[in-house]
PDB file of C-alpha atoms in Angstrom:
ATOM      1  CA  MET A1258      -0.040  -0.002  -0.143  1.00 89.00           C
ATOM      2  CA  LYS A1259       1.405   3.614  -1.140  1.00 92.00           C
ATOM      3  CA  LEU A1260       0.268   7.018  -0.117  1.00 92.00           C
ATOM      4  CA  GLN A1261      -0.168   7.528  -3.745  1.00 93.00           C
ATOM      5  CA  GLN A1262      -2.700   4.843  -4.191  1.00 94.00           C
ATOM      6  CA  LEU A1263      -4.536   6.756  -1.084  1.00 94.00           C
ATOM      7  CA  ARG A1264      -4.301   9.724  -3.079  1.00 92.00           C
ATOM      8  CA  TYR A1265      -5.610   8.501  -6.194  1.00 95.00           C
ATOM      9  CA  ILE A1266      -8.606   6.905  -4.724  1.00 94.00           C
ATOM     10  CA  CYS A1267      -9.643  10.153  -2.548  1.00 92.00           C
ATOM     11  CA  GLU A1268      -9.166  12.293  -5.833  1.00 91.00           C
ATOM     12  CA  VAL A1269     -11.300   9.890  -7.575  1.00 94.00           C
ATOM     13  CA  ALA A1270     -13.827  10.123  -5.344  1.00 93.00           C
ATOM     14  CA  SER A1271     -13.765  13.766  -4.858  1.00 89.00           C
ATOM     15  CA  ASN A1272     -14.389  13.939  -8.725  1.00 89.00           C
ATOM     16  CA  ASN A1273     -17.505  12.280  -8.913  1.00 91.00           C
ATOM     17  CA  LEU A1274     -15.883   8.851  -9.885  1.00 94.00           C
ATOM     18  CA  ASN A1275     -14.292  10.625 -12.842  1.00 93.00           C
ATOM     19  CA  VAL A1276     -11.134   9.108 -13.720  1.00 93.00           C
ATOM     20  CA  SER A1277      -9.940  11.472 -16.213  1.00 92.00           C
ATOM     21  CA  THR A1278     -10.310  14.636 -14.051  1.00 92.00           C
ATOM     22  CA  ALA A1279      -8.721  12.830 -11.266  1.00 92.00           C
ATOM     23  CA  ALA A1280      -5.598  12.026 -13.174  1.00 92.00           C
ATOM     24  CA  GLN A1281      -5.617  15.774 -14.644  1.00 92.00           C
ATOM     25  CA  ASN A1282      -5.758  16.747 -11.022  1.00 87.00           C
ATOM     26  CA  LEU A1283      -3.222  14.571 -10.008  1.00 91.00           C
ATOM     27  CA  TYR A1284      -0.942  15.337 -13.218  1.00 90.00           C
ATOM     28  CA  THR A1285      -0.845  11.890 -14.206  1.00 94.00           C
ATOM     29  CA  SER A1286      -2.190   9.569 -16.844  1.00 94.00           C
ATOM     30  CA  GLN A1287      -6.008   7.843 -16.546  1.00 92.00           C
ATOM     31  CA  PRO A1288      -4.293   4.506 -17.500  1.00 92.00           C
ATOM     32  CA  GLY A1289      -1.982   5.264 -14.453  1.00 93.00           C
ATOM     33  CA  VAL A1290      -4.425   5.994 -11.879  1.00 93.00           C
ATOM     34  CA  SER A1291      -6.958   3.344 -13.009  1.00 93.00           C
ATOM     35  CA  LYS A1292      -3.736   0.749 -12.747  1.00 93.00           C
ATOM     36  CA  GLN A1293      -2.788   1.810  -9.311  1.00 94.00           C
ATOM     37  CA  ILE A1294      -6.305   1.663  -7.990  1.00 95.00           C
ATOM     38  CA  ARG A1295      -6.649  -1.959  -8.928  1.00 94.00           C
ATOM     39  CA  LEU A1296      -3.305  -2.874  -7.091  1.00 94.00           C
ATOM     40  CA  LEU A1297      -4.684  -1.270  -4.109  1.00 95.00           C
ATOM     41  CA  GLU A1298      -8.234  -3.248  -4.418  1.00 94.00           C
ATOM     42  CA  ASP A1299      -5.805  -6.363  -5.084  1.00 94.00           C
ATOM     43  CA  GLU A1300      -3.795  -6.179  -2.287  1.00 95.00           C
ATOM     44  CA  LEU A1301      -6.654  -5.497   0.320  1.00 94.00           C
ATOM     45  CA  GLY A1302      -8.917  -8.069  -1.308  1.00 95.00           C
ATOM     46  CA  VAL A1303     -11.872  -5.537  -1.527  1.00 95.00           C
ATOM     47  CA  GLU A1304     -13.178  -3.355  -4.223  1.00 95.00           C
ATOM     48  CA  VAL A1305     -13.256   0.143  -3.310  1.00 95.00           C
ATOM     49  CA  PHE A1306     -15.404   1.016  -6.375  1.00 96.00           C
ATOM     50  CA  THR A1307     -17.947  -1.065  -8.462  1.00 94.00           C
ATOM     51  CA  ARG A1308     -17.595  -1.037 -12.202  1.00 92.00           C
ATOM     52  CA  ASN A1309     -19.851  -0.914 -15.239  1.00 90.00           C
ATOM     53  CA  GLY A1310     -17.284  -1.804 -17.899  1.00 86.00           C
ATOM     54  CA  LYS A1311     -14.049   0.473 -17.316  1.00 83.00           C
ATOM     55  CA  HIS A1312     -16.111   3.485 -15.839  1.00 89.00           C
ATOM     56  CA  LEU A1313     -16.647   3.489 -11.747  1.00 94.00           C
ATOM     57  CA  THR A1314     -20.438   3.526 -10.756  1.00 94.00           C
ATOM     58  CA  GLN A1315     -20.292   3.735  -6.861  1.00 95.00           C
ATOM     59  CA  ILE A1316     -18.532   3.536  -4.083  1.00 96.00           C
ATOM     60  CA  THR A1317     -18.613   0.404  -2.070  1.00 96.00           C
ATOM     61  CA  PRO A1318     -19.356   0.119   1.470  1.00 95.00           C
ATOM     62  CA  ALA A1319     -15.760  -1.117   2.071  1.00 96.00           C
ATOM     63  CA  GLY A1320     -14.378   1.433   0.177  1.00 95.00           C
ATOM     64  CA  GLN A1321     -16.111   4.304   1.525  1.00 94.00           C
ATOM     65  CA  GLU A1322     -14.491   2.653   4.934  1.00 95.00           C
ATOM     66  CA  ILE A1323     -11.324   2.861   3.435  1.00 96.00           C
ATOM     67  CA  LEU A1324     -11.467   6.200   1.887  1.00 95.00           C
ATOM     68  CA  ASN A1325     -12.526   8.026   5.324  1.00 91.00           C
ATOM     69  CA  ILE A1326      -9.379   6.132   6.557  1.00 94.00           C
ATOM     70  CA  ALA A1327      -7.168   7.084   3.638  1.00 93.00           C
ATOM     71  CA  ARG A1328      -8.125  10.719   4.306  1.00 88.00           C
ATOM     72  CA  GLU A1329      -6.967  11.023   7.603  1.00 88.00           C
ATOM     73  CA  MET A1330      -3.651   9.518   6.925  1.00 92.00           C
ATOM     74  CA  LEU A1331      -3.308  11.791   3.986  1.00 89.00           C
ATOM     75  CA  ARG A1332      -4.226  14.499   6.341  1.00 86.00           C
ATOM     76  CA  GLN A1333      -1.674  13.159   9.128  1.00 88.00           C
ATOM     77  CA  ALA A1334       1.016  12.670   6.265  1.00 90.00           C
ATOM     78  CA  GLU A1335       0.543  16.583   5.238  1.00 87.00           C
ATOM     79  CA  ASN A1336       0.893  17.192   9.055  1.00 84.00           C
ATOM     80  CA  ILE A1337       4.246  15.506   9.098  1.00 91.00           C
ATOM     81  CA  ARG A1338       5.507  17.373   5.787  1.00 88.00           C
ATOM     82  CA  GLN A1339       4.289  20.449   7.767  1.00 86.00           C
ATOM     83  CA  VAL A1340       6.247  19.837  10.862  1.00 91.00           C
ATOM     84  CA  GLY A1341       9.448  19.134   8.611  1.00 91.00           C
ATOM     85  CA  GLU A1342       9.275  22.200   6.769  1.00 88.00           C
ATOM     86  CA  GLU A1343       8.608  24.075   9.903  1.00 90.00           C
ATOM     87  CA  TYR A1344      11.953  23.193  11.459  1.00 91.00           C
ATOM     88  CA  SER A1345      14.162  22.922   8.221  1.00 91.00           C
ATOM     89  CA  ASN A1346      12.881  26.316   7.120  1.00 88.00           C
ATOM     90  CA  PRO A1347      10.259  28.685   9.184  1.00 89.00           C
ATOM     91  CA  LYS A1348      10.165  31.389   7.207  1.00 92.00           C
ATOM     92  CA  SER A1349       9.293  29.470   3.775  1.00 93.00           C
ATOM     93  CA  GLY A1350       5.936  27.691   2.735  1.00 94.00           C
ATOM     94  CA  LYS A1351       2.743  28.188   1.207  1.00 95.00           C
ATOM     95  CA  LEU A1352      -0.567  29.529   2.646  1.00 97.00           C
ATOM     96  CA  ALA A1353      -4.108  29.054   0.869  1.00 97.00           C
ATOM     97  CA  ILE A1354      -7.020  31.151   1.876  1.00 98.00           C
ATOM     98  CA  ALA A1355     -10.615  31.042   0.684  1.00 97.00           C
ATOM     99  CA  THR A1356     -12.996  34.463   1.130  1.00 96.00           C
ATOM    100  CA  THR A1357     -15.321  36.304  -0.332  1.00 92.00           C
ATOM    101  CA  HIS A1358     -15.096  39.487  -2.609  1.00 90.00           C
ATOM    102  CA  THR A1359     -15.649  41.681   0.608  1.00 90.00           C
ATOM    103  CA  GLN A1360     -13.063  40.553   2.561  1.00 94.00           C
ATOM    104  CA  ALA A1361     -10.421  39.924  -0.484  1.00 94.00           C
ATOM    105  CA  ARG A1362     -11.540  43.575  -1.584  1.00 93.00           C
ATOM    106  CA  TYR A1363     -11.499  45.642   1.384  1.00 94.00           C
ATOM    107  CA  ARG A1364     -10.074  43.900   4.732  1.00 95.00           C
ATOM    108  CA  LEU A1365      -7.384  41.772   3.429  1.00 96.00           C
ATOM    109  CA  PRO A1366      -5.135  44.012   1.454  1.00 96.00           C
ATOM    110  CA  PRO A1367      -3.420  45.378   4.299  1.00 96.00           C
ATOM    111  CA  VAL A1368      -2.888  42.237   6.401  1.00 97.00           C
ATOM    112  CA  ILE A1369      -1.746  40.590   3.282  1.00 97.00           C
ATOM    113  CA  ASP A1370       1.035  43.557   2.644  1.00 96.00           C
ATOM    114  CA  ALA A1371       2.295  43.350   6.175  1.00 96.00           C
ATOM    115  CA  PHE A1372       2.547  39.511   6.200  1.00 97.00           C
ATOM    116  CA  ARG A1373       4.376  39.659   2.919  1.00 96.00           C
ATOM    117  CA  LYS A1374       7.007  42.021   4.370  1.00 96.00           C
ATOM    118  CA  HIS A1375       7.284  39.463   7.453  1.00 95.00           C
ATOM    119  CA  TYR A1376       6.771  36.444   5.266  1.00 97.00           C
ATOM    120  CA  PRO A1377       8.263  37.080   1.674  1.00 96.00           C
ATOM    121  CA  ASP A1378       9.243  33.577   0.849  1.00 96.00           C
ATOM    122  CA  VAL A1379       5.820  32.197   1.837  1.00 96.00           C
ATOM    123  CA  THR A1380       3.868  31.804  -1.338  1.00 96.00           C
ATOM    124  CA  LEU A1381      -0.057  32.996  -1.010  1.00 97.00           C
ATOM    125  CA  HIS A1382      -2.919  31.724  -3.014  1.00 96.00           C
ATOM    126  CA  LEU A1383      -6.263  33.374  -2.255  1.00 97.00           C
ATOM    127  CA  GLN A1384      -9.285  32.187  -3.561  1.00 96.00           C
ATOM    128  CA  GLN A1385     -12.596  33.789  -3.831  1.00 94.00           C
ATOM    129  CA  GLY A1386     -16.323  32.038  -3.563  1.00 91.00           C
ATOM    130  CA  THR A1387     -19.702  31.574  -2.060  1.00 90.00           C
ATOM    131  CA  PRO A1388     -19.592  31.205   1.759  1.00 91.00           C
ATOM    132  CA  GLN A1389     -20.562  27.592   1.033  1.00 91.00           C
ATOM    133  CA  GLN A1390     -17.612  26.845  -1.130  1.00 93.00           C
ATOM    134  CA  ILE A1391     -15.549  28.820   1.139  1.00 94.00           C
ATOM    135  CA  ALA A1392     -16.056  26.649   4.186  1.00 95.00           C
ATOM    136  CA  GLN A1393     -16.009  23.453   1.631  1.00 93.00           C
ATOM    137  CA  MET A1394     -12.494  24.362   0.327  1.00 93.00           C
ATOM    138  CA  ALA A1395     -11.455  24.773   4.409  1.00 95.00           C
ATOM    139  CA  SER A1396     -13.331  21.204   5.200  1.00 93.00           C
ATOM    140  CA  ASN A1397     -11.388  19.384   2.467  1.00 87.00           C
ATOM    141  CA  GLY A1398      -8.281  20.811   2.832  1.00 88.00           C
ATOM    142  CA  THR A1399      -8.390  22.636  -0.555  1.00 89.00           C
ATOM    143  CA  VAL A1400      -7.373  25.685   1.483  1.00 95.00           C
ATOM    144  CA  ASP A1401      -5.641  26.267   4.873  1.00 96.00           C
ATOM    145  CA  PHE A1402      -8.119  29.172   5.791  1.00 98.00           C
ATOM    146  CA  ALA A1403     -11.401  29.838   5.158  1.00 97.00           C
ATOM    147  CA  ILE A1404     -12.602  33.752   5.918  1.00 97.00           C
ATOM    148  CA  ALA A1405     -16.275  34.490   5.938  1.00 94.00           C
ATOM    149  CA  THR A1406     -19.370  35.462   7.824  1.00 91.00           C
ATOM    150  CA  GLU A1407     -22.000  32.767   6.978  1.00 88.00           C
ATOM    151  CA  ALA A1408     -22.202  29.164   6.486  1.00 88.00           C
ATOM    152  CA  MET A1409     -19.266  27.982   8.028  1.00 93.00           C
ATOM    153  CA  GLU A1410     -20.995  26.733  11.116  1.00 91.00           C
ATOM    154  CA  HIS A1411     -22.305  23.934   9.123  1.00 90.00           C
ATOM    155  CA  PHE A1412     -19.417  22.233   8.477  1.00 93.00           C
ATOM    156  CA  SER A1413     -18.113  20.164  12.076  1.00 91.00           C
ATOM    157  CA  ASN A1414     -14.484  19.697  11.309  1.00 93.00           C
ATOM    158  CA  LEU A1415     -13.913  23.217  11.496  1.00 96.00           C
ATOM    159  CA  ILE A1416     -12.513  25.166  14.040  1.00 96.00           C
ATOM    160  CA  LEU A1417     -14.115  28.790  13.890  1.00 96.00           C
ATOM    161  CA  LEU A1418     -12.229  31.733  15.202  1.00 97.00           C
ATOM    162  CA  PRO A1419     -14.245  35.448  15.715  1.00 96.00           C
ATOM    163  CA  CYS A1420     -12.207  38.178  14.338  1.00 97.00           C
ATOM    164  CA  TYR A1421     -14.417  40.981  14.102  1.00 96.00           C
ATOM    165  CA  ARG A1422     -17.892  42.572  14.094  1.00 94.00           C
ATOM    166  CA  TRP A1423     -19.269  44.851  11.195  1.00 93.00           C
ATOM    167  CA  ASN A1424     -22.369  46.439  10.117  1.00 91.00           C
ATOM    168  CA  ARG A1425     -24.084  47.927   7.081  1.00 92.00           C
ATOM    169  CA  SER A1426     -24.497  51.192   5.573  1.00 94.00           C
ATOM    170  CA  VAL A1427     -27.267  52.451   3.246  1.00 96.00           C
ATOM    171  CA  VAL A1428     -25.507  54.149  -0.109  1.00 97.00           C
ATOM    172  CA  VAL A1429     -27.573  56.292  -2.137  1.00 97.00           C
ATOM    173  CA  PRO A1430     -26.701  59.132  -4.788  1.00 95.00           C
ATOM    174  CA  LYS A1431     -26.409  62.815  -3.440  1.00 92.00           C
ATOM    175  CA  ASN A1432     -29.486  64.640  -2.815  1.00 90.00           C
ATOM    176  CA  HIS A1433     -31.396  61.693  -2.509  1.00 95.00           C
ATOM    177  CA  PRO A1434     -34.384  61.861   0.004  1.00 96.00           C
ATOM    178  CA  LEU A1435     -33.064  59.478   2.465  1.00 96.00           C
ATOM    179  CA  THR A1436     -30.297  61.838   3.018  1.00 95.00           C
ATOM    180  CA  ARG A1437     -32.662  64.489   4.501  1.00 94.00           C
ATOM    181  CA  LEU A1438     -34.248  62.659   7.054  1.00 94.00           C
ATOM    182  CA  PRO A1439     -33.349  63.111  10.724  1.00 92.00           C
ATOM    183  CA  LYS A1440     -32.700  59.087  11.396  1.00 91.00           C
ATOM    184  CA  LEU A1441     -33.056  56.704   9.240  1.00 95.00           C
ATOM    185  CA  THR A1442     -35.608  54.084   9.814  1.00 95.00           C
ATOM    186  CA  LEU A1443     -36.234  50.545   7.864  1.00 95.00           C
ATOM    187  CA  GLU A1444     -39.702  52.031   7.112  1.00 96.00           C
ATOM    188  CA  ALA A1445     -38.452  54.884   5.088  1.00 96.00           C
ATOM    189  CA  ILE A1446     -35.880  52.231   3.271  1.00 96.00           C
ATOM    190  CA  ALA A1447     -38.426  49.559   2.465  1.00 95.00           C
ATOM    191  CA  ASP A1448     -40.062  52.673   0.376  1.00 95.00           C
ATOM    192  CA  TYR A1449     -37.744  52.182  -2.330  1.00 96.00           C
ATOM    193  CA  PRO A1450     -36.236  49.594  -4.225  1.00 96.00           C
ATOM    194  CA  LEU A1451     -33.292  47.775  -2.759  1.00 95.00           C
ATOM    195  CA  VAL A1452     -29.833  46.792  -4.540  1.00 95.00           C
ATOM    196  CA  THR A1453     -27.855  44.491  -2.140  1.00 93.00           C
ATOM    197  CA  TYR A1454     -26.007  41.034  -1.675  1.00 90.00           C
ATOM    198  CA  VAL A1455     -27.259  37.591  -2.849  1.00 87.00           C
ATOM    199  CA  PHE A1456     -28.828  35.548   0.033  1.00 80.00           C
ATOM    200  CA  GLY A1457     -26.259  33.922   1.733  1.00 71.00           C
ATOM    201  CA  PHE A1458     -23.395  36.367   1.268  1.00 72.00           C
ATOM    202  CA  THR A1459     -21.855  39.077   3.539  1.00 65.00           C
ATOM    203  CA  GLY A1460     -24.582  39.011   6.478  1.00 68.00           C
ATOM    204  CA  ARG A1461     -27.593  39.181   3.671  1.00 74.00           C
ATOM    205  CA  SER A1462     -29.511  37.127   6.422  1.00 78.00           C
ATOM    206  CA  ARG A1463     -29.417  39.664   8.997  1.00 82.00           C
ATOM    207  CA  LEU A1464     -30.769  42.000   6.649  1.00 85.00           C
ATOM    208  CA  ASP A1465     -33.435  40.246   5.705  1.00 86.00           C
ATOM    209  CA  GLU A1466     -34.462  39.202   9.487  1.00 88.00           C
ATOM    210  CA  ALA A1467     -34.501  42.811  10.495  1.00 90.00           C
ATOM    211  CA  PHE A1468     -37.341  44.118   7.843  1.00 92.00           C
ATOM    212  CA  GLN A1469     -39.092  40.801   8.694  1.00 92.00           C
ATOM    213  CA  ALA A1470     -39.149  41.406  12.658  1.00 92.00           C
ATOM    214  CA  ARG A1471     -40.874  44.935  11.452  1.00 91.00           C
ATOM    215  CA  GLY A1472     -43.396  43.072   9.268  1.00 94.00           C
ATOM    216  CA  LEU A1473     -41.722  45.192   5.979  1.00 93.00           C
ATOM    217  CA  ASN A1474     -41.760  43.195   2.874  1.00 91.00           C
ATOM    218  CA  PRO A1475     -38.968  45.642   0.578  1.00 92.00           C
ATOM    219  CA  LYS A1476     -38.511  45.063  -3.191  1.00 93.00           C
ATOM    220  CA  VAL A1477     -35.108  43.523  -4.049  1.00 93.00           C
ATOM    221  CA  VAL A1478     -34.538  44.561  -7.607  1.00 96.00           C
ATOM    222  CA  PHE A1479     -31.090  43.778  -7.857  1.00 95.00           C
ATOM    223  CA  THR A1480     -28.389  41.295  -6.172  1.00 93.00           C
ATOM    224  CA  ALA A1481     -24.730  40.689  -6.456  1.00 91.00           C
ATOM    225  CA  THR A1482     -22.051  39.286  -4.866  1.00 87.00           C
ATOM    226  CA  ASP A1483     -19.797  42.196  -5.133  1.00 88.00           C
ATOM    227  CA  ALA A1484     -20.262  45.608  -3.360  1.00 91.00           C
ATOM    228  CA  ASP A1485     -18.417  47.131  -6.075  1.00 93.00           C
ATOM    229  CA  VAL A1486     -21.193  45.820  -8.536  1.00 95.00           C
ATOM    230  CA  ILE A1487     -23.882  47.233  -6.243  1.00 95.00           C
ATOM    231  CA  LYS A1488     -22.448  50.814  -5.718  1.00 96.00           C
ATOM    232  CA  THR A1489     -22.450  50.907  -9.602  1.00 95.00           C
ATOM    233  CA  TYR A1490     -26.169  49.983 -10.280  1.00 96.00           C
ATOM    234  CA  VAL A1491     -26.958  52.617  -7.292  1.00 96.00           C
ATOM    235  CA  LYS A1492     -25.440  55.201  -9.086  1.00 95.00           C
ATOM    236  CA  LEU A1493     -27.451  54.234 -12.091  1.00 94.00           C
ATOM    237  CA  GLY A1494     -30.503  54.821 -10.259  1.00 93.00           C
ATOM    238  CA  MET A1495     -31.659  51.441  -9.708  1.00 95.00           C
ATOM    239  CA  GLY A1496     -32.219  51.487  -6.169  1.00 95.00           C
ATOM    240  CA  VAL A1497     -30.865  52.008  -2.538  1.00 96.00           C
ATOM    241  CA  GLY A1498     -27.961  50.144  -1.794  1.00 96.00           C
ATOM    242  CA  ILE A1499     -27.463  48.364   1.246  1.00 95.00           C
ATOM    243  CA  ILE A1500     -23.468  46.991   1.476  1.00 94.00           C
ATOM    244  CA  ALA A1501     -21.127  46.161   4.205  1.00 92.00           C
ATOM    245  CA  HIS A1502     -20.114  49.313   6.133  1.00 93.00           C
ATOM    246  CA  MET A1503     -16.250  48.717   4.906  1.00 93.00           C
ATOM    247  CA  ALA A1504     -17.126  48.656   1.591  1.00 94.00           C
ATOM    248  CA  TYR A1505     -17.922  52.396   1.236  1.00 95.00           C
ATOM    249  CA  GLU A1506     -14.754  54.371   0.284  1.00 94.00           C
ATOM    250  CA  PRO A1507     -15.594  58.111   0.555  1.00 94.00           C
ATOM    251  CA  ALA A1508     -12.276  58.960  -1.305  1.00 93.00           C
ATOM    252  CA  ILE A1509     -13.544  56.873  -4.313  1.00 93.00           C
ATOM    253  CA  ASP A1510     -17.424  56.866  -3.844  1.00 95.00           C
ATOM    254  CA  THR A1511     -17.736  60.636  -4.318  1.00 94.00           C
ATOM    255  CA  ASP A1512     -20.998  60.230  -5.865  1.00 94.00           C
ATOM    256  CA  LEU A1513     -22.573  58.345  -3.047  1.00 96.00           C
ATOM    257  CA  VAL A1514     -23.714  59.349   0.158  1.00 96.00           C
ATOM    258  CA  ALA A1515     -23.618  56.523   3.162  1.00 96.00           C
ATOM    259  CA  LEU A1516     -25.827  56.425   5.792  1.00 96.00           C
ATOM    260  CA  GLU A1517     -25.332  55.131   9.142  1.00 90.00           C
ATOM    261  CA  ALA A1518     -27.120  52.100   9.550  1.00 91.00           C
ATOM    262  CA  GLY A1519     -25.860  50.522  12.432  1.00 89.00           C
ATOM    263  CA  HIS A1520     -28.840  51.084  14.535  1.00 91.00           C
ATOM    264  CA  LEU A1521     -31.638  49.066  12.200  1.00 93.00           C
ATOM    265  CA  PHE A1522     -29.235  45.750  11.796  1.00 90.00           C
ATOM    266  CA  GLU A1523     -27.828  43.333  14.072  1.00 88.00           C
ATOM    267  CA  SER A1524     -24.075  43.286  13.536  1.00 89.00           C
ATOM    268  CA  SER A1525     -22.606  40.118  11.877  1.00 91.00           C
ATOM    269  CA  THR A1526     -19.312  38.434  12.974  1.00 94.00           C
ATOM    270  CA  THR A1527     -16.672  37.652  10.562  1.00 96.00           C
ATOM    271  CA  LYS A1528     -14.782  34.606  11.431  1.00 96.00           C
ATOM    272  CA  ILE A1529     -11.803  32.115  10.149  1.00 98.00           C
ATOM    273  CA  ALA A1530     -11.827  28.658  10.051  1.00 97.00           C
ATOM    274  CA  PHE A1531      -9.514  25.651   9.664  1.00 97.00           C
ATOM    275  CA  ARG A1532      -9.635  21.994   9.881  1.00 95.00           C
ATOM    276  CA  LYS A1533      -9.561  20.060  13.105  1.00 93.00           C
ATOM    277  CA  GLY A1534      -6.278  18.306  13.091  1.00 91.00           C
ATOM    278  CA  MET A1535      -4.620  20.496  11.118  1.00 93.00           C
ATOM    279  CA  TRP A1536      -0.898  20.977  12.569  1.00 93.00           C
ATOM    280  CA  LEU A1537      -0.528  24.946  12.231  1.00 96.00           C
ATOM    281  CA  ARG A1538       2.761  26.652  10.832  1.00 96.00           C
ATOM    282  CA  SER A1539       4.402  29.629  12.650  1.00 96.00           C
ATOM    283  CA  PHE A1540       3.388  31.982  10.322  1.00 97.00           C
ATOM    284  CA  MET A1541      -0.136  30.589   9.951  1.00 97.00           C
ATOM    285  CA  PHE A1542      -0.350  31.798  13.662  1.00 97.00           C
ATOM    286  CA  ASP A1543       1.122  35.382  12.580  1.00 97.00           C
ATOM    287  CA  PHE A1544      -1.057  35.653   9.912  1.00 98.00           C
ATOM    288  CA  MET A1545      -4.564  34.971  12.034  1.00 98.00           C
ATOM    289  CA  LYS A1546      -2.838  37.520  14.667  1.00 97.00           C
ATOM    290  CA  ASP A1547      -2.210  40.156  11.893  1.00 96.00           C
ATOM    291  CA  PHE A1548      -5.897  39.844  10.592  1.00 97.00           C
ATOM    292  CA  ALA A1549      -7.495  39.882  14.135  1.00 97.00           C
ATOM    293  CA  PRO A1550      -4.681  40.757  16.914  1.00 96.00           C
ATOM    294  CA  HIS A1551      -6.483  39.055  19.823  1.00 97.00           C
ATOM    295  CA  LEU A1552      -6.144  35.871  18.094  1.00 97.00           C
ATOM    296  CA  THR A1553      -2.696  35.379  19.621  1.00 97.00           C
ATOM    297  CA  ARG A1554      -1.126  32.063  19.513  1.00 96.00           C
ATOM    298  CA  ALA A1555      -1.927  31.015  23.022  1.00 96.00           C
ATOM    299  CA  ARG A1556      -6.124  31.506  22.483  1.00 96.00           C
ATOM    300  CA  VAL A1557      -5.767  29.812  19.220  1.00 97.00           C
ATOM    301  CA  GLU A1558      -4.107  26.750  20.658  1.00 96.00           C
ATOM    302  CA  ALA A1559      -6.734  27.030  23.691  1.00 96.00           C
ATOM    303  CA  ALA A1560      -9.405  26.959  21.210  1.00 96.00           C
ATOM    304  CA  ILE A1561      -7.840  23.700  19.270  1.00 95.00           C
ATOM    305  CA  LEU A1562      -8.067  22.173  22.478  1.00 94.00           C
ATOM    306  CA  ALA A1563     -11.716  23.146  23.208  1.00 94.00           C
ATOM    307  CA  GLU A1564     -14.023  20.067  23.525  1.00 88.00           C
ATOM    308  CA  THR A1565     -17.392  21.735  23.313  1.00 89.00           C
ATOM    309  CA  PRO A1566     -18.826  24.965  21.921  1.00 87.00           C
ATOM    310  CA  GLU A1567     -18.997  26.227  25.943  1.00 90.00           C
ATOM    311  CA  ASP A1568     -15.438  25.499  26.106  1.00 92.00           C
ATOM    312  CA  LEU A1569     -14.763  27.751  22.783  1.00 91.00           C
ATOM    313  CA  GLU A1570     -16.910  30.439  24.150  1.00 90.00           C
ATOM    314  CA  ARG A1571     -15.035  30.740  27.441  1.00 93.00           C
ATOM    315  CA  VAL A1572     -11.835  30.915  25.094  1.00 94.00           C
ATOM    316  CA  PHE A1573     -13.171  34.314  23.851  1.00 94.00           C
ATOM    317  CA  HIS A1574     -15.748  35.402  26.695  1.00 89.00           C
ATOM    318  CA  GLN A1575     -13.153  38.442  27.877  1.00 88.00           C
ATOM    319  CA  VAL A1576     -12.400  39.630  23.972  1.00 93.00           C
ATOM    320  CA  GLU A1577     -14.301  42.258  23.121  1.00 91.00           C
ATOM    321  CA  LEU A1578     -14.336  41.910  19.208  1.00 93.00           C
ATOM    322  CA  PRO A1579     -13.554  45.400  16.931  1.00 91.00           C
ATOM    323  CA  VAL A1580     -16.386  46.666  14.836  1.00 88.00           C
ATOM    324  CA  LEU A1581     -15.316  47.596  11.470  1.00 84.00           C
TER     325      LEU A1581
END
């Protein structure tokens, strides 16, 4: 039995039993993958996959058990490799992060800039996606860290660390009627068509909950995953925009006015997540501290050891999260 064979069966399973796609991802040939899977099955005396001719059709019950163990073995092999690299060259390596557009565009640039100055030999890979995709990438080991506000709590193999709280701004063109109100209300906002995030993105659920709690049903005429796109269509007069407060840039968005809306919506919390059992390099601890200064190595290690949600809550109970 070889680690390479375990890597092959895991990759095939992750690609809906498509051996060609798995071979491409592994930078090898389809016949080579098929041969190694057969050799592993012959050694084990059981089939990992059922077949219809040359096509794999299903994972066998034994195969599912084997895959569960194989994935864990590959994770531990990766941990061993990380330990070796940590002690042989602590300032070199790679860090893969998955996040949303809002985090990548507005929050991460100064963090990554500072990190790169400390670790110029660490290669950074940044991927964007939906919160569900981001959490999935962290869960299956495609990336080291996931940074998002929503969806990650549904993955039981992730450790979630709170980073900061944020709220929303209402953005409108200059001289819009809402700019003349003494105090912004949900009722006043609901009188206009809304332009905001797609459901499941950037705290959109908190926005919907706020209107529903007041018995309001605003007309959402346009949604996007990108705050820059939302602002573009607000400028075109499509409607009133509701975006993350951090996404409004006064020096750039000079033809828009941002109205404070923190009193109207419950704040959201952005978290950073990584897989349970993952061995963290020193530069990974430093990245988390750069992103959220309260995430010291001691606090992160305490969170890793937490066995229950209550234990994790105690780790952070004296931390006052910054508000952005």
